[in-house]
Short mmCIF file of C-alpha atoms and ligand atoms in Angstrom, two decimals:
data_model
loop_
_atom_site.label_atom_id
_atom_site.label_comp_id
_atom_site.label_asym_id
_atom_site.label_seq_id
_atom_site.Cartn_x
_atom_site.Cartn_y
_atom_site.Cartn_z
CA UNK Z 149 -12.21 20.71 -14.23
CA UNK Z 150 -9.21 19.31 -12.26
CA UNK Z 151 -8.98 15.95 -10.27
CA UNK Z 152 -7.85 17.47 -6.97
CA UNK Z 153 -5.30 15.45 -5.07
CA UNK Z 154 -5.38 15.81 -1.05
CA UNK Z 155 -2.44 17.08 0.15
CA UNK Z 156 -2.33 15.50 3.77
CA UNK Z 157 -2.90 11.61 2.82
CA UNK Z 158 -2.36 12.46 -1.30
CA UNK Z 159 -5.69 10.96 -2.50
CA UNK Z 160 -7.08 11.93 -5.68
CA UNK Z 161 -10.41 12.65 -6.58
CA UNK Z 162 -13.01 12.44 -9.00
CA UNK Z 163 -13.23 15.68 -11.27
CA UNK Z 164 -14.93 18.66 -9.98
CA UNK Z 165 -14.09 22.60 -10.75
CA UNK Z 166 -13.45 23.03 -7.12
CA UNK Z 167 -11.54 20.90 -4.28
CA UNK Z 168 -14.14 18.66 -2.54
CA UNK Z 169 -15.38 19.75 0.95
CA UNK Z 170 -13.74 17.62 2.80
CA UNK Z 171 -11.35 14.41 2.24
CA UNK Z 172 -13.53 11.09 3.59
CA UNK Z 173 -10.07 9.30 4.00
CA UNK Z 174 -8.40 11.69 6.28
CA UNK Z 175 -11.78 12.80 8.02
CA UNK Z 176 -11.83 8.84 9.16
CA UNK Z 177 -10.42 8.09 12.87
CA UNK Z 178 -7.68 6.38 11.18
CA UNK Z 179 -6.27 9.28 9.51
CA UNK Z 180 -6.09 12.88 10.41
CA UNK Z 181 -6.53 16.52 9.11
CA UNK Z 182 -3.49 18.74 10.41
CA UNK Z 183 -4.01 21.79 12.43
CA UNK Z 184 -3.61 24.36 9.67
CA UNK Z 185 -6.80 22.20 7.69
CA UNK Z 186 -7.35 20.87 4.82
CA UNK Z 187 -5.15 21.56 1.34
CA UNK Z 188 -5.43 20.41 -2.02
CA UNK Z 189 -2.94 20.31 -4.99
CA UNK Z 190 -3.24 18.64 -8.56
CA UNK Z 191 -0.92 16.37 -10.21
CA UNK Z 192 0.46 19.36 -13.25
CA UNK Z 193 1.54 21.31 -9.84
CA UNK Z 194 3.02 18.41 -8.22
CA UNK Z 195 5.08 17.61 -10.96
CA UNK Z 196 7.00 20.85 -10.92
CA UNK Z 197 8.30 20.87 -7.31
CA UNK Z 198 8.22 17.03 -6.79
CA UNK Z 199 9.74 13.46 -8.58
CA UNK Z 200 10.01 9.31 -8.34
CA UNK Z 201 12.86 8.77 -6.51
CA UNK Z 202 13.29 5.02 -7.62
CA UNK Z 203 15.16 2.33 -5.16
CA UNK Z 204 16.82 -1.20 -5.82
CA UNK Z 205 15.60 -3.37 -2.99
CA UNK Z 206 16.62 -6.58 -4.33
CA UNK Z 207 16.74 -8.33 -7.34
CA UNK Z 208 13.21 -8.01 -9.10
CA UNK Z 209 12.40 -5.39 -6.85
CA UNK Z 210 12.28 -1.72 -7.08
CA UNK Z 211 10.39 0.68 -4.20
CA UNK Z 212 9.28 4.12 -5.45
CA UNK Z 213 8.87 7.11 -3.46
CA UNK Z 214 7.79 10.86 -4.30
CA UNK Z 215 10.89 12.84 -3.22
CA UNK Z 216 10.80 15.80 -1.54
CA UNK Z 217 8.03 14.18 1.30
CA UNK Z 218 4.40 14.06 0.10
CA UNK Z 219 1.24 13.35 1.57
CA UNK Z 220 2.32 9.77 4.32
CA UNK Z 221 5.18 9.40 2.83
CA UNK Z 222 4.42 5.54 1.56
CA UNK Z 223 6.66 3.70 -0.84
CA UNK Z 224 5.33 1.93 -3.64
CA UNK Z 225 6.82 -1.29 -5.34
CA UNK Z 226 7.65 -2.01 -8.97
CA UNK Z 227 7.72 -6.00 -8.71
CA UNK Z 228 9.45 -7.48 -11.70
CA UNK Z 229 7.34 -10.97 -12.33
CA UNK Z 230 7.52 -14.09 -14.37
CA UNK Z 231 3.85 -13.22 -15.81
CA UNK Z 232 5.01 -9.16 -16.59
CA UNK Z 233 5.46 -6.51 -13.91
CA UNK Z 234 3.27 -5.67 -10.74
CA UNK Z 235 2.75 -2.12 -9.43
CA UNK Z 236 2.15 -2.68 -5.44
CA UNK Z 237 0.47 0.37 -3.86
CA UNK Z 238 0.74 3.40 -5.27
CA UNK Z 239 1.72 7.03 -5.39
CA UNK Z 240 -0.11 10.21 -5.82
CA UNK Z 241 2.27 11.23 -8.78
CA UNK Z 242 3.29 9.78 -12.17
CA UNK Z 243 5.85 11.19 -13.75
CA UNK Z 244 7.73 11.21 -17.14
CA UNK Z 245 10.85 9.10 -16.28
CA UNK Z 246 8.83 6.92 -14.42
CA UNK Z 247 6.61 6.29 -16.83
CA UNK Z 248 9.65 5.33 -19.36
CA UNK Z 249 11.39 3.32 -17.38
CA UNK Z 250 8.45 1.22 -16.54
CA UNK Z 251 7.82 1.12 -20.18
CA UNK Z 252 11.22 0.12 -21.41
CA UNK Z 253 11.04 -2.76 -18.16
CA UNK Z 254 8.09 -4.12 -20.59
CA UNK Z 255 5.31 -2.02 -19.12
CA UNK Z 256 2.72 -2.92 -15.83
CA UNK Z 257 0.72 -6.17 -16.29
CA UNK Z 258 -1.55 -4.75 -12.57
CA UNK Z 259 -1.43 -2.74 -9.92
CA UNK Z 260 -2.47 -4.09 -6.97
CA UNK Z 261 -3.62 -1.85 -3.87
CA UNK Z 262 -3.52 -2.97 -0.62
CA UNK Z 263 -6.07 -0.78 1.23
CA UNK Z 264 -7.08 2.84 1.19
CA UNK Z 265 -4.42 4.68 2.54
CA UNK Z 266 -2.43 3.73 -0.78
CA UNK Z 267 -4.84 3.95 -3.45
CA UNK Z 268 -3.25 7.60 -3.95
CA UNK Z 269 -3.66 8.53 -7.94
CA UNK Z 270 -4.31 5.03 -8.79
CA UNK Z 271 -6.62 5.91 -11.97
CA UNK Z 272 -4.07 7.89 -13.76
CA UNK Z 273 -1.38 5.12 -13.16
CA UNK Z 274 -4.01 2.88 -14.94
CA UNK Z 275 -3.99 4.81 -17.60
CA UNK Z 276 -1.05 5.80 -18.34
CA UNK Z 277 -0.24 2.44 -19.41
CA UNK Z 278 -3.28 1.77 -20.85
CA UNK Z 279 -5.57 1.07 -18.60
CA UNK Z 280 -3.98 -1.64 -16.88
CA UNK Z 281 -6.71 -3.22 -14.14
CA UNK Z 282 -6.56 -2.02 -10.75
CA UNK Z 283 -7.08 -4.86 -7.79
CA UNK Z 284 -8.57 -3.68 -4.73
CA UNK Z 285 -10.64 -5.37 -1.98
CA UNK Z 286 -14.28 -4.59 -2.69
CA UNK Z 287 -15.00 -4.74 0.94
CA UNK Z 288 -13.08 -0.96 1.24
CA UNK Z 289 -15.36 0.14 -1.62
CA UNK Z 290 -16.77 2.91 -0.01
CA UNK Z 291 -13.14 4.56 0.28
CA UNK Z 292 -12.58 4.58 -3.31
CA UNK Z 293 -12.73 8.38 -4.37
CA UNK Z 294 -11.93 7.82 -8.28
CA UNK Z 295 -13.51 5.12 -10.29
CA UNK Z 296 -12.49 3.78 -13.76
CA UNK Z 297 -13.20 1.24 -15.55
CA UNK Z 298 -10.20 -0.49 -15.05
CA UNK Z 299 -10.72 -0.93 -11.45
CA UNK Z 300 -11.08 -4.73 -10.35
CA UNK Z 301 -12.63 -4.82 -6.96
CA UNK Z 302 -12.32 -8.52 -5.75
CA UNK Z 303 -14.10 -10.58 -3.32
CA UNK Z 304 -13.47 -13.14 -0.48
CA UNK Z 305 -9.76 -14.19 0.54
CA UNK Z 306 -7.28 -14.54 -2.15
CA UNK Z 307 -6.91 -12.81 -5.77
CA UNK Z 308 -4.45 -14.76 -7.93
CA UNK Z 309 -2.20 -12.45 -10.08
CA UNK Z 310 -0.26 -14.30 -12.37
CA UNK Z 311 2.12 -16.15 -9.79
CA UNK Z 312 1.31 -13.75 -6.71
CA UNK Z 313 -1.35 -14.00 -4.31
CA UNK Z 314 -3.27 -10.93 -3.03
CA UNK Z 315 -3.84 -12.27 0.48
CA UNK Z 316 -6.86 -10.75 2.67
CA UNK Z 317 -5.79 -10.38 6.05
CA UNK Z 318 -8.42 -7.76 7.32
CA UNK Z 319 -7.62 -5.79 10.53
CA UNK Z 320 -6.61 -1.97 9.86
CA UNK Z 321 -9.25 -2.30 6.44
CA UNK Z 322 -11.76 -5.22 6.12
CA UNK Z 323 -10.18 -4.92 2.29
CA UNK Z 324 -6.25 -4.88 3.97
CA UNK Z 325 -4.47 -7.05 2.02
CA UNK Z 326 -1.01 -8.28 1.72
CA UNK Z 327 0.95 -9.50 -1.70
CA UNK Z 328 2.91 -12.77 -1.88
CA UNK Z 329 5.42 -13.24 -4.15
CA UNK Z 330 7.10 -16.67 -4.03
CA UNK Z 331 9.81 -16.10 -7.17
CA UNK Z 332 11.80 -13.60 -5.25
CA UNK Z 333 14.44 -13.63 -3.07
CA UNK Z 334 15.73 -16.66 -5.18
CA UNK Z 335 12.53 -18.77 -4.70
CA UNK Z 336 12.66 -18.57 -1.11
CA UNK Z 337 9.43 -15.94 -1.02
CA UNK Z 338 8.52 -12.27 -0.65
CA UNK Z 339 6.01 -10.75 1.11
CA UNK Z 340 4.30 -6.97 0.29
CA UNK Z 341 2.65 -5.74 3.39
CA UNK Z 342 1.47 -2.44 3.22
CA UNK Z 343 0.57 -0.94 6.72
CA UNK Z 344 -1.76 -4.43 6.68
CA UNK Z 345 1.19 -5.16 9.12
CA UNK Z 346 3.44 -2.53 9.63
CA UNK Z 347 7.47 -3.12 9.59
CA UNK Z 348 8.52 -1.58 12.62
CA UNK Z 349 11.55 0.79 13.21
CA UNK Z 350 13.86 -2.16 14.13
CA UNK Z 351 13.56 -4.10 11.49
CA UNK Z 352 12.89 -6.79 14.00
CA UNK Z 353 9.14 -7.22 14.12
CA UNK Z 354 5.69 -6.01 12.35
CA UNK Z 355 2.81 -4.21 14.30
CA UNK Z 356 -1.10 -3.78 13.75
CA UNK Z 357 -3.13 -1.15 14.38
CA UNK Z 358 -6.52 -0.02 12.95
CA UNK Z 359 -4.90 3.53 13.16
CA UNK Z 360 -0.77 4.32 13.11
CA UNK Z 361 -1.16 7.91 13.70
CA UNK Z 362 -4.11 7.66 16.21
CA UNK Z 363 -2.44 5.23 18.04
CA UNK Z 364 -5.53 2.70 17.93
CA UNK Z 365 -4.74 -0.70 18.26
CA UNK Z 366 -6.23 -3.84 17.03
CA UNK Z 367 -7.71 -6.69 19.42
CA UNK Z 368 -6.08 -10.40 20.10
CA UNK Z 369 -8.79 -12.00 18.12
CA UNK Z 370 -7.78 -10.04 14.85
CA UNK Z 371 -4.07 -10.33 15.55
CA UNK Z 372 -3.94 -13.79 15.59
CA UNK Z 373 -6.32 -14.45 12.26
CA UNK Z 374 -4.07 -11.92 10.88
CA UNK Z 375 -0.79 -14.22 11.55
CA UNK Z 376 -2.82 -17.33 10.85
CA UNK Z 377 -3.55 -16.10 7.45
CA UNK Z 378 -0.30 -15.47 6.00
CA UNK Z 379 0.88 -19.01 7.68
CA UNK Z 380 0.78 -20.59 4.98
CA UNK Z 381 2.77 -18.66 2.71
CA UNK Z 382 6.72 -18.79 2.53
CA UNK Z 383 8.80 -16.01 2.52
CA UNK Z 384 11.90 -14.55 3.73
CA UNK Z 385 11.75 -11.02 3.63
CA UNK Z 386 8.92 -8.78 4.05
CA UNK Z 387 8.74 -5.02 2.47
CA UNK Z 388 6.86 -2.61 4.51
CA UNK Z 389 5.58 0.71 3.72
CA UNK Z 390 7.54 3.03 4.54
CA UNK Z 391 11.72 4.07 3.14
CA UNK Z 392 13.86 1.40 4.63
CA UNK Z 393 11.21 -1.11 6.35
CA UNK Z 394 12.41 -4.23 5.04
CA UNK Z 395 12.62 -7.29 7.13
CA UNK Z 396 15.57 -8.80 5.66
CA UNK Z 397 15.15 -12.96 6.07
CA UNK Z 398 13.43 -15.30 8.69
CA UNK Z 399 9.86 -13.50 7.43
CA UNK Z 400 7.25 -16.26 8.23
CA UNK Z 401 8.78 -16.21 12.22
CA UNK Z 402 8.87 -12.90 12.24
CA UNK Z 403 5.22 -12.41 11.70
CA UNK Z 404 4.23 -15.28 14.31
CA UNK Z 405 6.34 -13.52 16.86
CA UNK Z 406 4.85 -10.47 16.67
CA UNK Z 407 1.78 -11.49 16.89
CA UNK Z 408 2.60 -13.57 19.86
CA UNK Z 409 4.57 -10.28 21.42
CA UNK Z 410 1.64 -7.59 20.34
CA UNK Z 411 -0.94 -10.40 21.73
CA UNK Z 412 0.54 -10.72 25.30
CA UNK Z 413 1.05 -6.59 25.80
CA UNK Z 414 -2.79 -6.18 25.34
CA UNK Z 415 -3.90 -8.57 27.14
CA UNK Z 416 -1.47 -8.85 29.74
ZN1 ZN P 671 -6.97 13.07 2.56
ZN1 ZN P 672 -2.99 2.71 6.35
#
């Protein structure tokens, strides 16, 4: 019995003996299966061609990748905290160095998911330091493809962790949520994003889609709440998904003018 992990988007499941049928979370319009279909690895295998590749961002904060390219390719944060540290998102892998770095950084106090896309092998990261809770928006429920105990699912708009705030914004999920962080970046504020708003390839801006690689986009309505939601939140910089999209200060104008510019092209 294996817990298969899916290859194109790097979900993994609940145990079976053989690969599911299909993967719910690429089969969605959101996501896609590639042309040559649908493959499935596990994380022993994984662990022999692949590795954490960990990254300073900043002081307090450390991205995480799996190096060479797996699954989307999404980074996951390492947030250094004054109540004990914060796993943001997550990656289909856990490896040994990882896993004793963390520990000798004091261990995770959560993880904190924030939608689908990213919820990856987020039962054996649980576990492997004991079972440490898992917060994710019960509104994206249905998406969850491994259950543990440890899993938190939390209602309505805001989760308090510690000092952060796990901010519903809605939009690509119902669940999509956003971390804030107002310790970092020397008190001035950080904000963890996910693909709830994506950082785009200038560095300039953040986008919104219900799907990136479909190219589906999101209306005005649901824009604007999105901005509106974060508004009253402070922070500088914002830390997207993906290697090297990090929106370096001026974060709370950078949101409203995206909106504003992303607002204006759709409905001209
Ligand atoms: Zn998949
Ligand atoms: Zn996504």
């Amino acid at each position: 019995m294996t817990h298969f992990i899916c290859i194109t988007c790097g979900t993994q499941f609940r145990e079976g003996d053989r690969p599911p049928p299909t993967c719910p979370i690429c089969d969605d319009d959101r996501q896609f299966v590639p042309r040559s279909g649908q493959e499935w690895t596990e994380m022993a295998i994984l662990g022999q061609t692949h590795a954490v590749v960990w990254n300073e961002e900043a002081e307090g904060i450390h991205s995480l990748q799996i190096s060479p390219h797996f699954g989307i390719g999404q980074r996951a944060f390492l947030i250094e905290g004054p109540d004990g540290n914060i796993l943001w998102d997550c990656l289909s892998l856990v490896d040994e160095a990882s896993k004793a770095r963390i520990a000798a950084m004091g261990g995770l106090n959560a993880i904190a998911i924030s939608h689908p896309h990213f919820y990856a092998s987020m039962a054996e990261w649980s576990m492997a330091f004991g079972e440490v809770p898992i917060h994710v928006h019960a509104d994206d429920d249905q998406w969850v493809q491994r259950t543990i105990a440890a899993l938190r699912p939390w209602t309505g708009e805001t989760l308090q962790i510690g000092r952060a705030t796990m901010i519903r914004c809605g939009g690509h999920f119902d669940g999509s949520s956003v971390l804030h962080c107002p310790w970092l970046d020397g008190g001035r504020g950080a904000l963890f994003v996910g693909d709830t708003m994506q950082v785009t390839m200038d560095r300039k801006f953040v986008s919104f889609m219900r799907s990136y690689p479909n190219l589906v986009p999101l209306n005005a309505s649901i824009v604007k709440a999105i901005s509106e939601t974060v508004r009253p939140y402070r922070f500088q910089t914002i830390h997207g998904a993906f290697p090297g999209r990090t929106i370096e200060r001026d974060g709370n104008r950078v949101v409203e003018r995206s909106a504003e510019r992303y607002v204006k092209a759709i409905t001209g």
